[in-house]
Amino acid sequence: MNQHSRFNLPICLAVEDDAFRRSDEIVRSYMPELVGNKTLIISEPFLIETFNTKIHEISADFNNAEIYAINSASFDEAAVIAKKVCVENFKVIIGFGGGRVLDTAKYAAHISKAAYICMPTSLSSDSIASPLAVLEVHEKTRKTFSCKIPTAIIIDTEMIANAPREQTLAGIGDTLSKHTALYDWKISARKTGTHIEDFAYALSRMSFDSVYHCDQKDMTSRVFIRILSRALVMGGLAMEIAGSSRPCSGSEHLFAHAIEEYYPDIKISHGIAVALGSIAACIFQGQDETGLIEFAKMYGIDINPESYGIDKDMFADIWDKARTVRSGRITILSETELNRNWLDSIYDRMANA
């Protein structure tokens, strides 16, 4: 089989003002058969309350779609939704929310083979279009599952402009991580003698470059929102084409996973955790980290570990655990001696930036 026949692409990507109000028109113009089908809208209680009118308008546009509130972003919840979809003959799932909701909806659609329409309320990560879903499997333990990417992605620029600033910063942080992830992918390919998927590599690099070199610094501007939206979608598609998360996930993500698994009480978003990880990983890789630090400062991303309650002992321990948090994943950590003095100096560099 030709390896390029194995990946899927969304049928549509709409990034425009008031897109949610026109979502049925947008979908109908690409896939008229979907709009008349039995549809389930998945969100969470807080969002259903906050955007009550908007969600009910979307419901009315999609054949009076049923609205379902998730209790948790877990594998069990996704399985319950998938069972409901199959038993009650739903053909379309709409995910309306942030990463937790979208991953749950995406995986439920994957299991049930329903068409999946992604409607993000924030741009906090590249999970919008990725072929992966991160779900809770036991208490605070989370696992990454492979799944199908969205059939359609509809991004309402007005909704994103009004989203909490921290969520947009997390999306910028997730984009920042492509720089070190691609370097780690090259290390892995060299060590294992495997092939780098050139098109996936180029897409991920474009994702990083488009945000890193963006002249528009106002995160609420429509220009910036379009650029960040497309960058996050490009990252997701790069993973789909590569058949793995390698184009977007390296040692910086291992750092974030180590925080999630061993220090779950640290209050830090995934995107900001990988941004912190990217600064240190850049130094491990022998790359100049100055550009990443200046970029983070420009948008107000705080890269001081202390701001998140991470002291020097924890910082060193997180990086130590990052080596083993995903067995078999080869990164710069596989060939770097992390001595404590070096880690302390990196911590100080980040704290004083």
mmCIF file of C-alpha atoms in Angstrom:
data_model
loop_
_atom_site.group_PDB
_atom_site.id
_atom_site.type_symbol
_atom_site.label_atom_id
_atom_site.label_comp_id
_atom_site.label_asym_id
_atom_site.label_seq_id
_atom_site.Cartn_x
_atom_site.Cartn_y
_atom_site.Cartn_z
ATOM 1 C CA MET A 1 0.000 0.000 0.000
ATOM 2 C CA ASN A 2 1.227 3.488 -0.804
ATOM 3 C CA GLN A 3 2.096 4.984 2.568
ATOM 4 C CA HIS A 4 0.511 8.299 1.605
ATOM 5 C CA SER A 5 -2.931 6.710 1.302
ATOM 6 C CA ARG A 6 -3.032 5.973 4.996
ATOM 7 C CA PHE A 7 -3.784 9.480 6.296
ATOM 8 C CA ASN A 8 -6.964 11.547 6.403
ATOM 9 C CA LEU A 9 -7.418 15.292 6.097
ATOM 10 C CA PRO A 10 -10.359 17.388 7.329
ATOM 11 C CA ILE A 11 -12.864 18.118 4.610
ATOM 12 C CA CYS A 12 -13.075 21.744 5.698
ATOM 13 C CA LEU A 13 -11.277 24.300 7.863
ATOM 14 C CA ALA A 14 -13.206 27.529 8.404
ATOM 15 C CA VAL A 15 -11.633 30.344 10.435
ATOM 16 C CA GLU A 16 -13.903 33.375 10.365
ATOM 17 C CA ASP A 17 -15.938 35.849 12.407
ATOM 18 C CA ASP A 18 -19.232 34.487 13.740
ATOM 19 C CA ALA A 19 -18.442 31.065 12.235
ATOM 20 C CA PHE A 20 -20.494 29.217 14.871
ATOM 21 C CA ARG A 21 -23.635 31.078 13.842
ATOM 22 C CA ARG A 22 -23.019 29.947 10.255
ATOM 23 C CA SER A 23 -21.678 26.485 11.100
ATOM 24 C CA ASP A 24 -24.552 24.640 9.414
ATOM 25 C CA GLU A 25 -24.073 26.667 6.199
ATOM 26 C CA ILE A 26 -20.319 26.013 6.266
ATOM 27 C CA VAL A 27 -20.766 22.260 6.753
ATOM 28 C CA ARG A 28 -23.585 22.093 4.196
ATOM 29 C CA SER A 29 -21.415 23.688 1.524
ATOM 30 C CA TYR A 30 -18.899 20.816 1.891
ATOM 31 C CA MET A 31 -20.979 17.898 3.166
ATOM 32 C CA PRO A 32 -24.700 18.569 2.708
ATOM 33 C CA GLU A 33 -25.591 15.085 3.946
ATOM 34 C CA LEU A 34 -24.227 15.763 7.459
ATOM 35 C CA VAL A 35 -26.520 18.656 8.402
ATOM 36 C CA GLY A 36 -29.743 16.633 8.218
ATOM 37 C CA ASN A 37 -28.367 13.693 10.187
ATOM 38 C CA LYS A 38 -28.972 12.897 13.845
ATOM 39 C CA THR A 39 -26.363 14.923 15.773
ATOM 40 C CA LEU A 40 -24.968 14.976 19.314
ATOM 41 C CA ILE A 41 -23.287 18.131 20.666
ATOM 42 C CA ILE A 42 -20.709 17.378 23.368
ATOM 43 C CA SER A 43 -19.600 20.068 25.790
ATOM 44 C CA GLU A 44 -19.177 20.544 29.545
ATOM 45 C CA PRO A 45 -21.600 22.037 32.119
ATOM 46 C CA PHE A 46 -19.728 25.340 32.561
ATOM 47 C CA LEU A 47 -19.630 26.022 28.811
ATOM 48 C CA ILE A 48 -23.237 24.963 28.264
ATOM 49 C CA GLU A 49 -24.251 27.485 30.921
ATOM 50 C CA THR A 50 -21.907 30.242 29.689
ATOM 51 C CA PHE A 51 -22.765 29.882 25.987
ATOM 52 C CA ASN A 52 -26.311 28.630 26.401
ATOM 53 C CA THR A 53 -27.832 30.693 23.600
ATOM 54 C CA LYS A 54 -25.022 29.907 21.138
ATOM 55 C CA ILE A 55 -25.107 26.157 21.807
ATOM 56 C CA HIS A 56 -28.891 26.032 21.429
ATOM 57 C CA GLU A 57 -28.627 27.965 18.147
ATOM 58 C CA ILE A 58 -26.113 25.393 16.885
ATOM 59 C CA SER A 59 -28.443 22.628 18.075
ATOM 60 C CA ALA A 60 -31.377 24.157 16.153
ATOM 61 C CA ASP A 61 -29.223 24.494 13.010
ATOM 62 C CA PHE A 62 -28.239 20.815 13.212
ATOM 63 C CA ASN A 63 -31.674 19.252 13.231
ATOM 64 C CA ASN A 64 -32.340 19.963 16.951
ATOM 65 C CA ALA A 65 -29.177 18.161 18.017
ATOM 66 C CA GLU A 66 -29.091 16.688 21.508
ATOM 67 C CA ILE A 67 -26.727 18.472 23.927
ATOM 68 C CA TYR A 68 -24.601 16.221 26.143
ATOM 69 C CA ALA A 69 -22.523 17.465 29.126
ATOM 70 C CA ILE A 70 -19.439 15.401 29.950
ATOM 71 C CA ASN A 71 -18.564 14.612 33.560
ATOM 72 C CA SER A 72 -14.857 14.104 32.872
ATOM 73 C CA ALA A 73 -12.352 14.003 30.019
ATOM 74 C CA SER A 74 -11.819 10.274 30.462
ATOM 75 C CA PHE A 75 -11.624 7.113 28.414
ATOM 76 C CA ASP A 76 -14.707 5.806 30.255
ATOM 77 C CA GLU A 77 -16.691 8.940 29.397
ATOM 78 C CA ALA A 78 -15.709 8.669 25.710
ATOM 79 C CA ALA A 79 -16.779 4.995 25.722
ATOM 80 C CA VAL A 80 -20.160 5.881 27.276
ATOM 81 C CA ILE A 81 -20.727 8.539 24.599
ATOM 82 C CA ALA A 82 -19.666 6.132 21.817
ATOM 83 C CA LYS A 83 -22.144 3.528 23.090
ATOM 84 C CA LYS A 84 -24.926 6.145 23.144
ATOM 85 C CA VAL A 85 -24.038 7.231 19.590
ATOM 86 C CA CYS A 86 -24.139 3.644 18.288
ATOM 87 C CA VAL A 87 -27.260 2.541 20.160
ATOM 88 C CA GLU A 88 -29.274 5.697 19.364
ATOM 89 C CA ASN A 89 -28.023 5.981 15.752
ATOM 90 C CA PHE A 90 -26.322 9.362 15.919
ATOM 91 C CA LYS A 91 -24.324 10.036 12.752
ATOM 92 C CA VAL A 92 -22.546 13.272 13.719
ATOM 93 C CA ILE A 93 -20.723 14.421 16.861
ATOM 94 C CA ILE A 94 -19.960 18.097 17.446
ATOM 95 C CA GLY A 95 -17.307 18.911 20.046
ATOM 96 C CA PHE A 96 -17.831 22.396 21.536
ATOM 97 C CA GLY A 97 -15.185 23.427 24.050
ATOM 98 C CA GLY A 98 -11.511 23.347 24.958
ATOM 99 C CA GLY A 99 -8.987 20.507 24.806
ATOM 100 C CA ARG A 100 -10.704 18.303 27.415
ATOM 101 C CA VAL A 101 -14.045 18.366 25.620
ATOM 102 C CA LEU A 102 -12.539 18.080 22.138
ATOM 103 C CA ASP A 103 -10.374 15.057 23.003
ATOM 104 C CA THR A 104 -13.357 13.271 24.575
ATOM 105 C CA ALA A 105 -15.612 14.053 21.606
ATOM 106 C CA LYS A 106 -12.884 13.142 19.107
ATOM 107 C CA TYR A 107 -12.267 9.739 20.675
ATOM 108 C CA ALA A 108 -15.990 9.001 21.025
ATOM 109 C CA ALA A 109 -16.402 9.769 17.311
ATOM 110 C CA HIS A 110 -13.437 7.534 16.513
ATOM 111 C CA ILE A 111 -14.861 4.560 18.421
ATOM 112 C CA SER A 112 -18.406 5.014 17.103
ATOM 113 C CA LYS A 113 -17.302 5.900 13.535
ATOM 114 C CA ALA A 114 -19.462 9.041 13.603
ATOM 115 C CA ALA A 115 -18.477 12.143 11.629
ATOM 116 C CA TYR A 116 -16.759 14.625 13.957
ATOM 117 C CA ILE A 117 -17.106 18.415 13.738
ATOM 118 C CA CYS A 118 -14.640 20.298 15.929
ATOM 119 C CA MET A 119 -15.733 23.705 17.313
ATOM 120 C CA PRO A 120 -13.032 24.955 19.704
ATOM 121 C CA THR A 121 -13.838 27.708 22.216
ATOM 122 C CA SER A 122 -10.108 28.357 22.758
ATOM 123 C CA LEU A 123 -6.805 27.722 20.975
ATOM 124 C CA SER A 124 -4.860 26.056 23.778
ATOM 125 C CA SER A 125 -3.191 23.175 21.883
ATOM 126 C CA ASP A 126 -2.796 21.406 18.540
ATOM 127 C CA SER A 127 -5.213 18.687 19.688
ATOM 128 C CA ILE A 128 -7.781 20.573 17.566
ATOM 129 C CA ALA A 129 -6.702 18.618 14.483
ATOM 130 C CA SER A 130 -4.387 15.938 15.842
ATOM 131 C CA PRO A 131 -4.937 12.169 15.447
ATOM 132 C CA LEU A 132 -4.490 11.806 19.221
ATOM 133 C CA ALA A 133 -6.706 12.129 22.285
ATOM 134 C CA VAL A 134 -5.333 12.543 25.816
ATOM 135 C CA LEU A 135 -7.790 11.017 28.271
ATOM 136 C CA GLU A 136 -7.870 10.153 31.958
ATOM 137 C CA VAL A 137 -7.651 6.405 32.545
ATOM 138 C CA HIS A 138 -7.347 6.231 36.322
ATOM 139 C CA GLU A 139 -7.794 9.127 38.745
ATOM 140 C CA LYS A 140 -5.247 11.731 37.544
ATOM 141 C CA THR A 141 -3.351 9.335 35.245
ATOM 142 C CA ARG A 142 -3.767 10.222 31.583
ATOM 143 C CA LYS A 143 -2.938 8.272 28.455
ATOM 144 C CA THR A 144 -2.640 9.252 24.798
ATOM 145 C CA PHE A 145 -4.817 7.301 22.353
ATOM 146 C CA SER A 146 -4.678 7.252 18.562
ATOM 147 C CA CYS A 147 -7.871 8.283 16.826
ATOM 148 C CA LYS A 148 -9.330 9.807 13.673
ATOM 149 C CA ILE A 149 -8.834 13.510 12.995
ATOM 150 C CA PRO A 150 -11.917 15.797 12.658
ATOM 151 C CA THR A 151 -14.115 15.684 9.583
ATOM 152 C CA ALA A 152 -14.512 19.473 9.817
ATOM 153 C CA ILE A 153 -12.917 22.216 11.929
ATOM 154 C CA ILE A 154 -14.836 25.441 12.495
ATOM 155 C CA ILE A 155 -13.088 28.246 14.386
ATOM 156 C CA ASP A 156 -15.029 31.350 15.411
ATOM 157 C CA THR A 157 -12.511 34.214 15.634
ATOM 158 C CA GLU A 158 -14.822 36.271 17.865
ATOM 159 C CA MET A 159 -15.080 33.367 20.317
ATOM 160 C CA ILE A 160 -11.279 32.984 20.393
ATOM 161 C CA ALA A 161 -10.708 36.740 20.812
ATOM 162 C CA ASN A 162 -12.839 36.606 23.971
ATOM 163 C CA ALA A 163 -11.309 33.386 25.355
ATOM 164 C CA PRO A 164 -9.170 33.604 28.521
ATOM 165 C CA ARG A 165 -5.719 34.983 27.655
ATOM 166 C CA GLU A 166 -4.010 32.060 29.418
ATOM 167 C CA GLN A 167 -5.581 29.598 26.972
ATOM 168 C CA THR A 168 -4.272 31.463 23.924
ATOM 169 C CA LEU A 169 -0.835 31.676 25.574
ATOM 170 C CA ALA A 170 -0.949 27.889 26.014
ATOM 171 C CA GLY A 171 -1.622 27.505 22.280
ATOM 172 C CA ILE A 172 1.360 29.745 21.513
ATOM 173 C CA GLY A 173 3.472 27.636 23.912
ATOM 174 C CA ASP A 174 2.406 24.429 22.169
ATOM 175 C CA THR A 175 3.464 25.931 18.836
ATOM 176 C CA LEU A 176 6.822 26.990 20.323
ATOM 177 C CA SER A 177 7.579 23.348 21.159
ATOM 178 C CA LYS A 178 7.807 22.359 17.477
ATOM 179 C CA HIS A 179 11.309 23.873 17.369
ATOM 180 C CA THR A 180 12.815 21.367 19.822
ATOM 181 C CA ALA A 181 10.507 18.499 18.820
ATOM 182 C CA LEU A 182 11.775 18.563 15.226
ATOM 183 C CA TYR A 183 15.391 18.538 16.427
ATOM 184 C CA ASP A 184 14.612 15.498 18.602
ATOM 185 C CA TRP A 185 12.882 13.770 15.673
ATOM 186 C CA LYS A 186 16.094 14.061 13.671
ATOM 187 C CA ILE A 187 18.072 12.530 16.561
ATOM 188 C CA SER A 188 15.618 9.635 16.778
ATOM 189 C CA ALA A 189 15.648 9.035 13.012
ATOM 190 C CA ARG A 190 19.453 9.026 12.948
ATOM 191 C CA LYS A 191 19.734 6.627 15.901
ATOM 192 C CA THR A 192 17.072 4.195 14.702
ATOM 193 C CA GLY A 193 17.779 4.420 10.989
ATOM 194 C CA THR A 194 14.155 5.373 10.342
ATOM 195 C CA HIS A 195 12.775 7.768 7.758
ATOM 196 C CA ILE A 196 11.610 11.317 8.483
ATOM 197 C CA GLU A 197 8.380 12.093 6.643
ATOM 198 C CA ASP A 198 9.492 15.246 4.816
ATOM 199 C CA PHE A 199 6.040 16.710 4.280
ATOM 200 C CA ALA A 200 5.104 16.244 7.951
ATOM 201 C CA TYR A 201 8.415 17.847 8.947
ATOM 202 C CA ALA A 202 7.782 20.823 6.642
ATOM 203 C CA LEU A 203 4.234 21.313 7.946
ATOM 204 C CA SER A 204 5.400 21.322 11.556
ATOM 205 C CA ARG A 205 8.222 23.756 10.731
ATOM 206 C CA MET A 206 5.715 26.026 8.952
ATOM 207 C CA SER A 207 3.464 25.826 12.005
ATOM 208 C CA PHE A 208 6.305 27.096 14.202
ATOM 209 C CA ASP A 209 7.592 29.686 11.718
ATOM 210 C CA SER A 210 4.178 31.226 11.036
ATOM 211 C CA VAL A 211 3.721 32.145 14.708
ATOM 212 C CA TYR A 212 7.381 32.790 15.573
ATOM 213 C CA HIS A 213 7.791 35.266 12.714
ATOM 214 C CA CYS A 214 4.300 36.795 12.972
ATOM 215 C CA ASP A 215 4.404 40.619 12.934
ATOM 216 C CA GLN A 216 1.023 40.896 14.661
ATOM 217 C CA LYS A 217 1.528 40.771 18.443
ATOM 218 C CA ASP A 218 -2.071 41.469 19.510
ATOM 219 C CA MET A 219 -3.441 38.050 20.484
ATOM 220 C CA THR A 220 -7.051 39.217 20.080
ATOM 221 C CA SER A 221 -6.561 40.502 16.523
ATOM 222 C CA ARG A 222 -8.282 38.514 13.790
ATOM 223 C CA VAL A 223 -4.997 38.268 11.864
ATOM 224 C CA PHE A 224 -3.177 36.649 14.792
ATOM 225 C CA ILE A 225 -6.084 34.316 15.586
ATOM 226 C CA ARG A 226 -6.135 33.079 11.970
ATOM 227 C CA ILE A 227 -2.362 32.514 12.009
ATOM 228 C CA LEU A 228 -2.421 30.653 15.356
ATOM 229 C CA SER A 229 -5.474 28.600 14.290
ATOM 230 C CA ARG A 230 -3.795 27.454 11.101
ATOM 231 C CA ALA A 231 -0.507 26.819 12.915
ATOM 232 C CA LEU A 232 -2.208 24.515 15.440
ATOM 233 C CA VAL A 233 -4.119 22.731 12.672
ATOM 234 C CA MET A 234 -0.893 22.306 10.652
ATOM 235 C CA GLY A 235 0.717 20.710 13.714
ATOM 236 C CA GLY A 236 -2.164 18.261 14.012
ATOM 237 C CA LEU A 237 -1.993 17.387 10.310
ATOM 238 C CA ALA A 238 1.793 16.899 10.531
ATOM 239 C CA MET A 239 1.173 14.210 13.172
ATOM 240 C CA GLU A 240 -1.516 12.601 11.015
ATOM 241 C CA ILE A 241 0.810 12.449 7.995
ATOM 242 C CA ALA A 242 3.768 11.170 10.033
ATOM 243 C CA GLY A 243 1.617 8.534 11.719
ATOM 244 C CA SER A 244 3.013 9.610 15.110
ATOM 245 C CA SER A 245 3.393 12.639 17.372
ATOM 246 C CA ARG A 246 7.089 13.041 16.492
ATOM 247 C CA PRO A 247 6.719 16.237 14.392
ATOM 248 C CA CYS A 248 5.292 18.052 17.425
ATOM 249 C CA SER A 249 6.470 16.203 20.510
ATOM 250 C CA GLY A 250 9.998 15.715 21.834
ATOM 251 C CA SER A 251 11.904 16.164 25.085
ATOM 252 C CA GLU A 252 9.910 19.301 25.919
ATOM 253 C CA HIS A 253 6.728 17.205 25.957
ATOM 254 C CA LEU A 254 8.404 14.565 28.132
ATOM 255 C CA PHE A 255 9.008 17.383 30.632
ATOM 256 C CA ALA A 256 5.300 18.293 30.537
ATOM 257 C CA HIS A 257 4.251 14.617 30.860
ATOM 258 C CA ALA A 258 6.556 14.199 33.877
ATOM 259 C CA ILE A 259 4.829 17.155 35.565
ATOM 260 C CA GLU A 260 1.387 15.709 34.807
ATOM 261 C CA GLU A 261 2.290 12.245 36.095
ATOM 262 C CA TYR A 262 4.531 12.998 39.072
ATOM 263 C CA TYR A 263 3.548 16.519 40.123
ATOM 264 C CA PRO A 264 -0.183 16.743 39.328
ATOM 265 C CA ASP A 265 -0.691 19.483 41.922
ATOM 266 C CA ILE A 266 1.445 21.935 39.936
ATOM 267 C CA LYS A 267 -0.969 24.406 38.371
ATOM 268 C CA ILE A 268 0.337 24.824 34.842
ATOM 269 C CA SER A 269 -1.338 24.321 31.466
ATOM 270 C CA HIS A 270 0.029 21.786 29.007
ATOM 271 C CA GLY A 271 1.030 24.508 26.526
ATOM 272 C CA ILE A 272 2.955 26.547 29.092
ATOM 273 C CA ALA A 273 4.635 23.386 30.472
ATOM 274 C CA VAL A 274 5.945 22.484 27.008
ATOM 275 C CA ALA A 275 7.083 26.100 26.510
ATOM 276 C CA LEU A 276 9.180 25.823 29.691
ATOM 277 C CA GLY A 277 10.423 22.449 28.506
ATOM 278 C CA SER A 278 11.349 23.926 25.118
ATOM 279 C CA ILE A 279 13.700 26.515 26.647
ATOM 280 C CA ALA A 280 15.669 23.864 28.572
ATOM 281 C CA ALA A 281 15.528 21.338 25.698
ATOM 282 C CA CYS A 282 16.911 23.988 23.342
ATOM 283 C CA ILE A 283 19.915 24.359 25.662
ATOM 284 C CA PHE A 284 20.381 20.557 25.943
ATOM 285 C CA GLN A 285 20.366 20.394 22.137
ATOM 286 C CA GLY A 286 23.112 22.990 21.865
ATOM 287 C CA GLN A 287 20.791 25.422 20.103
ATOM 288 C CA ASP A 288 20.624 29.113 20.982
ATOM 289 C CA GLU A 289 17.636 29.555 23.295
ATOM 290 C CA THR A 290 17.725 33.384 23.203
ATOM 291 C CA GLY A 291 15.156 33.642 20.394
ATOM 292 C CA LEU A 292 12.646 31.421 22.191
ATOM 293 C CA ILE A 293 13.060 33.397 25.424
ATOM 294 C CA GLU A 294 12.583 36.730 23.632
ATOM 295 C CA PHE A 295 9.539 35.342 21.813
ATOM 296 C CA ALA A 296 7.982 34.114 25.094
ATOM 297 C CA LYS A 297 8.595 37.498 26.744
ATOM 298 C CA MET A 298 7.051 39.308 23.782
ATOM 299 C CA TYR A 299 3.703 37.590 24.357
ATOM 300 C CA GLY A 300 3.931 37.590 28.148
ATOM 301 C CA ILE A 301 4.558 33.860 28.602
ATOM 302 C CA ASP A 302 6.143 33.525 32.039
ATOM 303 C CA ILE A 303 9.043 31.062 31.735
ATOM 304 C CA ASN A 304 10.145 31.344 35.351
ATOM 305 C CA PRO A 305 9.585 27.851 36.860
ATOM 306 C CA GLU A 306 9.218 29.445 40.292
ATOM 307 C CA SER A 307 6.024 31.182 39.129
ATOM 308 C CA TYR A 308 4.358 27.757 38.965
ATOM 309 C CA GLY A 309 5.721 26.508 42.296
ATOM 310 C CA ILE A 310 8.598 24.559 40.705
ATOM 311 C CA ASP A 311 11.775 24.917 42.772
ATOM 312 C CA LYS A 312 15.280 23.793 41.733
ATOM 313 C CA ASP A 313 14.947 20.338 43.313
ATOM 314 C CA MET A 314 11.644 19.720 41.535
ATOM 315 C CA PHE A 315 12.997 21.069 38.237
ATOM 316 C CA ALA A 316 15.925 18.638 38.361
ATOM 317 C CA ASP A 317 13.673 15.757 39.389
ATOM 318 C CA ILE A 318 11.134 16.484 36.618
ATOM 319 C CA TRP A 319 13.888 16.369 33.988
ATOM 320 C CA ASP A 320 15.245 13.169 35.515
ATOM 321 C CA LYS A 321 11.791 11.568 35.333
ATOM 322 C CA ALA A 322 11.264 12.943 31.815
ATOM 323 C CA ARG A 323 13.860 10.464 30.541
ATOM 324 C CA THR A 324 11.697 7.490 31.510
ATOM 325 C CA VAL A 325 8.160 8.853 31.246
ATOM 326 C CA ARG A 326 7.647 7.472 27.689
ATOM 327 C CA SER A 327 9.634 4.290 27.145
ATOM 328 C CA GLY A 328 11.209 3.950 23.727
ATOM 329 C CA ARG A 329 11.002 7.635 22.811
ATOM 330 C CA ILE A 330 14.459 8.791 21.706
ATOM 331 C CA THR A 331 15.221 12.478 22.265
ATOM 332 C CA ILE A 332 18.180 14.645 23.288
ATOM 333 C CA LEU A 333 17.620 13.244 26.802
ATOM 334 C CA SER A 334 18.773 9.849 25.520
ATOM 335 C CA GLU A 335 22.270 11.198 24.946
ATOM 336 C CA THR A 336 22.631 14.011 27.489
ATOM 337 C CA GLU A 337 24.193 13.848 30.931
ATOM 338 C CA LEU A 338 22.000 16.102 33.049
ATOM 339 C CA ASN A 339 24.278 17.131 35.889
ATOM 340 C CA ARG A 340 22.746 19.130 38.713
ATOM 341 C CA ASN A 341 24.912 22.238 38.360
ATOM 342 C CA TRP A 342 23.923 22.557 34.710
ATOM 343 C CA LEU A 343 20.214 22.152 35.510
ATOM 344 C CA ASP A 344 20.499 24.751 38.289
ATOM 345 C CA SER A 345 22.146 27.214 35.890
ATOM 346 C CA ILE A 346 19.360 26.647 33.324
ATOM 347 C CA TYR A 347 16.780 27.192 36.074
ATOM 348 C CA ASP A 348 18.486 30.490 37.011
ATOM 349 C CA ARG A 349 18.611 31.550 33.336
ATOM 350 C CA MET A 350 14.857 30.970 33.037
ATOM 351 C CA ALA A 351 14.073 32.559 36.410
ATOM 352 C CA ASN A 352 15.983 35.727 35.531
ATOM 353 C CA ALA A 353 14.728 36.032 31.963
#
